[in-house]
Coordinates of C-alpha atoms in Angstrom, one line a residue:
M229 CA 112.9 122.3 108.4
T230 CA 112.4 122.2 112.2
Y231 CA 109.8 119.7 112.9
K232 CA 107.8 119.9 116.1
T233 CA 105.2 117.1 116.0
L234 CA 104.8 113.4 115.0
F235 CA 101.5 111.7 114.7
L236 CA 101.3 107.9 114.6
D237 CA 98.6 105.2 113.8
I238 CA 98.7 102.1 115.7
D239 CA 97.6 99.0 114.0
G240 CA 99.8 98.4 110.9
T241 CA 102.0 101.4 111.7
I242 CA 103.3 101.0 115.2
L243 CA 101.9 97.6 115.9
T244 CA 102.7 94.5 113.7
P245 CA 99.9 92.1 113.2
N246 CA 101.2 90.0 116.4
H247 CA 100.5 93.2 118.5
T248 CA 104.2 93.9 119.0
Y249 CA 106.7 96.8 117.9
T250 CA 110.2 96.7 116.7
A251 CA 113.0 97.8 118.9
C252 CA 113.7 100.4 116.2
T253 CA 110.2 102.0 116.3
K254 CA 110.5 102.7 119.9
D255 CA 114.0 104.0 119.6
A256 CA 113.1 106.2 116.6
I257 CA 110.3 107.6 119.0
K258 CA 112.8 108.3 121.7
Q259 CA 115.4 110.0 119.2
V260 CA 112.8 112.5 117.9
Q261 CA 111.5 113.2 121.4
Q262 CA 115.2 114.1 122.5
Q263 CA 114.9 116.7 119.7
G264 CA 112.1 118.3 121.2
I265 CA 109.5 116.7 118.9
L266 CA 106.0 116.0 120.6
V267 CA 104.8 112.4 119.7
F268 CA 100.9 111.8 119.5
I269 CA 99.2 108.5 119.1
C270 CA 96.5 108.9 116.4
T271 CA 94.2 106.0 116.0
G272 CA 90.6 104.7 115.4
R273 CA 90.9 102.8 118.6
P274 CA 89.3 104.0 121.9
L275 CA 91.7 105.9 124.1
H276 CA 91.0 103.6 127.0
E277 CA 92.5 100.8 125.1
V278 CA 95.7 102.4 124.2
K279 CA 96.9 104.3 127.2
E280 CA 99.2 101.2 128.1
L281 CA 100.8 101.4 124.8
G282 CA 101.3 105.1 125.0
E283 CA 102.8 104.9 128.4
E284 CA 105.3 102.3 127.0
L285 CA 106.3 104.5 124.2
G286 CA 106.3 107.7 126.4
V287 CA 104.1 109.8 124.0
E288 CA 102.8 113.1 125.0
G289 CA 99.4 113.2 123.6
Y290 CA 96.6 111.1 122.0
I291 CA 93.9 111.5 119.1
G292 CA 91.3 108.6 119.4
Y293 CA 88.2 107.5 117.7
N294 CA 89.5 108.5 114.3
G295 CA 89.8 112.1 115.4
A296 CA 86.5 112.5 117.6
Y297 CA 88.6 112.9 120.8
A298 CA 91.9 114.4 121.4
I299 CA 93.8 115.2 124.5
Y300 CA 97.3 116.7 125.5
E301 CA 98.6 117.5 128.9
N302 CA 95.0 116.6 130.4
H303 CA 93.7 119.3 128.1
I304 CA 90.7 118.0 126.1
L305 CA 91.2 119.5 122.7
V306 CA 88.5 117.6 120.7
N307 CA 85.4 115.9 121.9
T308 CA 82.7 115.3 119.3
P309 CA 80.2 112.4 119.7
I310 CA 78.4 110.9 116.7
D311 CA 75.1 112.7 116.3
K312 CA 72.5 110.4 118.2
Q313 CA 70.1 110.5 115.4
V314 CA 72.6 109.4 112.9
L315 CA 73.8 106.7 115.1
E316 CA 70.3 105.1 115.7
Q317 CA 69.8 105.3 111.8
F318 CA 72.7 103.2 111.4
L319 CA 71.7 100.8 114.1
A320 CA 68.3 100.4 112.4
L321 CA 69.9 99.7 109.1
A322 CA 72.4 97.2 110.7
Q323 CA 69.5 95.3 112.3
Q324 CA 67.7 95.0 109.1
N325 CA 70.6 93.6 107.3
H326 CA 71.9 91.4 110.1
H327 CA 75.2 93.6 110.7
E328 CA 76.8 94.3 113.9
L329 CA 78.3 97.5 115.4
V330 CA 80.8 98.2 117.8
C331 CA 80.4 101.9 119.5
Y332 CA 83.0 103.4 121.7
T333 CA 82.4 105.9 124.5
K334 CA 85.2 107.5 126.5
D335 CA 85.3 104.5 128.9
K336 CA 83.9 101.5 127.4
N337 CA 83.2 99.4 124.1
Y338 CA 79.6 98.7 123.4
Y339 CA 78.5 95.9 121.0
T340 CA 75.1 95.2 119.4
S341 CA 75.9 91.5 120.2
L342 CA 78.6 89.7 122.3
S343 CA 78.0 86.3 121.0
H344 CA 78.3 86.9 117.3
P345 CA 81.3 85.2 115.8
A346 CA 82.4 88.2 114.0
I347 CA 82.2 90.4 117.1
K348 CA 84.1 87.8 119.1
N349 CA 86.8 87.6 116.4
F350 CA 87.0 91.6 116.3
V351 CA 87.3 91.6 120.3
D352 CA 90.1 89.0 119.9
V353 CA 92.2 90.6 117.0
F354 CA 92.1 94.1 118.6
Q355 CA 92.5 92.7 122.2
L356 CA 89.6 94.8 123.6
R357 CA 88.7 95.0 127.2
N358 CA 86.0 96.8 129.0
N359 CA 83.3 95.2 126.6
Q360 CA 79.5 95.6 127.2
L361 CA 76.1 95.2 125.3
L362 CA 75.0 98.4 123.6
T363 CA 72.3 100.2 125.7
T364 CA 70.1 103.2 124.6
D365 CA 71.3 105.3 127.5
V366 CA 74.7 105.7 125.8
H367 CA 73.7 106.6 122.3
D368 CA 74.4 110.2 122.9
Q369 CA 78.0 109.4 124.1
I370 CA 79.3 107.3 121.2
L371 CA 82.6 108.9 120.1
G372 CA 83.5 106.2 117.3
S373 CA 81.8 103.3 115.7
S374 CA 82.7 100.4 113.4
I375 CA 80.2 98.2 111.4
I376 CA 81.0 94.5 111.4
N377 CA 79.9 91.7 108.9
V378 CA 78.9 94.1 106.1
L379 CA 79.8 93.2 102.4
P380 CA 81.4 95.9 100.1
S381 CA 78.2 96.0 98.0
Q382 CA 76.3 97.0 101.1
V383 CA 78.4 100.0 102.1
Q384 CA 76.5 102.7 99.8
A385 CA 73.4 102.0 101.8
Y386 CA 75.0 103.4 105.0
E387 CA 76.8 106.2 103.2
E388 CA 73.6 107.4 101.7
L389 CA 72.0 107.8 105.3
D390 CA 74.3 111.0 105.9
A391 CA 76.3 113.1 103.4
D392 CA 78.8 113.8 106.2
I393 CA 79.6 110.1 106.6
Y394 CA 81.8 107.7 104.7
L395 CA 82.9 104.1 105.5
S396 CA 86.5 103.3 105.6
E397 CA 87.4 99.6 105.4
V398 CA 89.5 98.1 108.3
T399 CA 92.6 96.7 106.9
V400 CA 94.1 94.6 109.6
N401 CA 95.1 90.9 109.4
N402 CA 92.5 88.5 110.4
I403 CA 89.4 91.1 110.0
S404 CA 87.2 91.2 106.9
N405 CA 83.9 93.1 106.0
C406 CA 84.7 95.6 108.7
Y407 CA 84.2 99.4 108.2
D408 CA 85.0 102.4 110.4
I409 CA 82.3 105.2 110.4
I410 CA 84.1 108.4 109.4
R411 CA 82.8 111.8 109.5
Q412 CA 83.9 114.4 106.9
Q413 CA 84.4 117.0 109.5
V414 CA 85.4 114.8 112.4
N415 CA 88.5 112.7 111.3
K416 CA 92.2 112.3 112.2
G417 CA 93.2 115.3 109.9
E418 CA 90.6 117.8 111.5
A419 CA 91.7 116.6 114.8
I420 CA 95.4 117.2 114.0
K421 CA 94.5 120.8 112.9
S422 CA 93.0 121.2 116.4
V423 CA 96.1 120.2 118.0
L424 CA 98.5 122.0 115.9
Q425 CA 96.5 125.2 116.5
H426 CA 96.6 124.5 120.2
L427 CA 100.4 124.1 120.1
D428 CA 101.0 127.0 117.6
V429 CA 102.5 124.6 115.3
E430 CA 102.4 125.0 111.4
P431 CA 101.3 122.0 109.3
R432 CA 104.5 122.0 107.6
Q433 CA 106.2 121.2 110.9
A434 CA 104.2 118.2 111.3
I435 CA 104.9 114.3 110.5
A436 CA 102.5 111.5 110.2
F437 CA 102.5 107.8 109.6
G438 CA 99.7 105.6 108.6
D439 CA 98.5 102.6 106.6
G440 CA 94.8 102.6 106.4
M441 CA 92.2 104.8 104.6
N442 CA 91.1 106.4 107.8
D443 CA 94.6 108.1 107.6
K444 CA 94.2 109.9 104.5
E445 CA 93.1 113.0 106.0
M446 CA 95.8 112.9 108.4
L447 CA 98.6 112.4 105.8
Q448 CA 97.2 115.3 103.9
V449 CA 97.1 117.7 106.6
V450 CA 100.7 117.3 107.7
G451 CA 103.9 118.5 105.9
E452 CA 105.4 115.0 105.7
G453 CA 103.0 112.3 105.4
F454 CA 104.2 108.6 105.2
A455 CA 102.4 105.6 104.0
M456 CA 103.6 102.1 105.2
E457 CA 104.6 99.6 102.6
N458 CA 101.8 97.5 104.1
S459 CA 99.1 100.3 103.6
N460 CA 95.9 99.9 101.8
P461 CA 96.8 100.5 98.2
G462 CA 94.5 103.4 98.1
L463 CA 96.3 105.4 100.6
F464 CA 99.4 105.9 98.6
A465 CA 97.9 108.6 96.5
Y466 CA 97.3 110.7 99.7
A467 CA 101.0 110.2 101.0
K468 CA 104.1 112.4 100.1
H469 CA 106.4 109.6 101.0
R470 CA 106.4 105.8 101.1
T471 CA 108.3 103.9 103.8
T472 CA 108.9 100.4 104.6
S473 CA 106.4 98.0 106.3
V474 CA 105.6 97.9 109.9
E475 CA 107.6 94.6 110.3
E476 CA 110.4 96.3 108.7
S477 CA 110.4 99.4 111.1
G478 CA 108.6 101.9 108.8
I479 CA 108.4 104.5 111.1
Y480 CA 112.3 104.4 111.9
N481 CA 113.1 104.4 108.1
G482 CA 110.8 107.2 107.3
L483 CA 112.2 109.4 110.0
K484 CA 115.7 108.4 108.6
Q485 CA 114.5 109.9 105.4
L486 CA 114.0 113.2 107.1
Q487 CA 117.5 112.7 108.8
L488 CA 115.6 112.6 112.2
V489 CA 117.1 109.4 113.4
R490 CA 120.5 107.7 113.1

């Protein structure tokens, strides 16, 4: 099989819990690029927060906000903000239940509070910059959002607001009771389909690595989907392959299974 694209999640896949990556991970990316494989970061994070990492690793393209925005060679391939009315329903429910939201636009991170301890922890864990208090004038520009300080028993109330939406638990060290808002038709898998169509690449020629439930569509779309050893246990059912943990250079070892690195 001639592989042409590689899609990589960031937290728990490229980056370890202490925000570093192994030398083998960077080397694996370089090795596949030397074979003509295009490498894309594919993350729930806002892209303005990951460009520095992407430049360090030399990736060719980006999918951010859990699939709501994709860019390759300065061509915007996907740009799908959350429906303003749906967002405002979520904000109202969050206010009623004393939950907090982080909302991402193309340029900034907006929060329903900047002082809540759970927000401060979220910002610290993900090392987020460009942070501001959420204002109504950007409600129609929100590409991605996460709900913070919500209990598992309260998730269903949000999912009942819109049939196109489900909540995906954020499984990152030192983060709890936090869920990404995922849209059935706007997710990492759908964004990858758009990228592959633009590149004229077949899904079977694509590889992906992930560790969270927001990666399930991504792993299903590609020909070779890898779940990291440190993945949310529910993700393994969606992955064709299983590799070692992020601390044990899971990307490198997975690509080695495909005989793409040495």
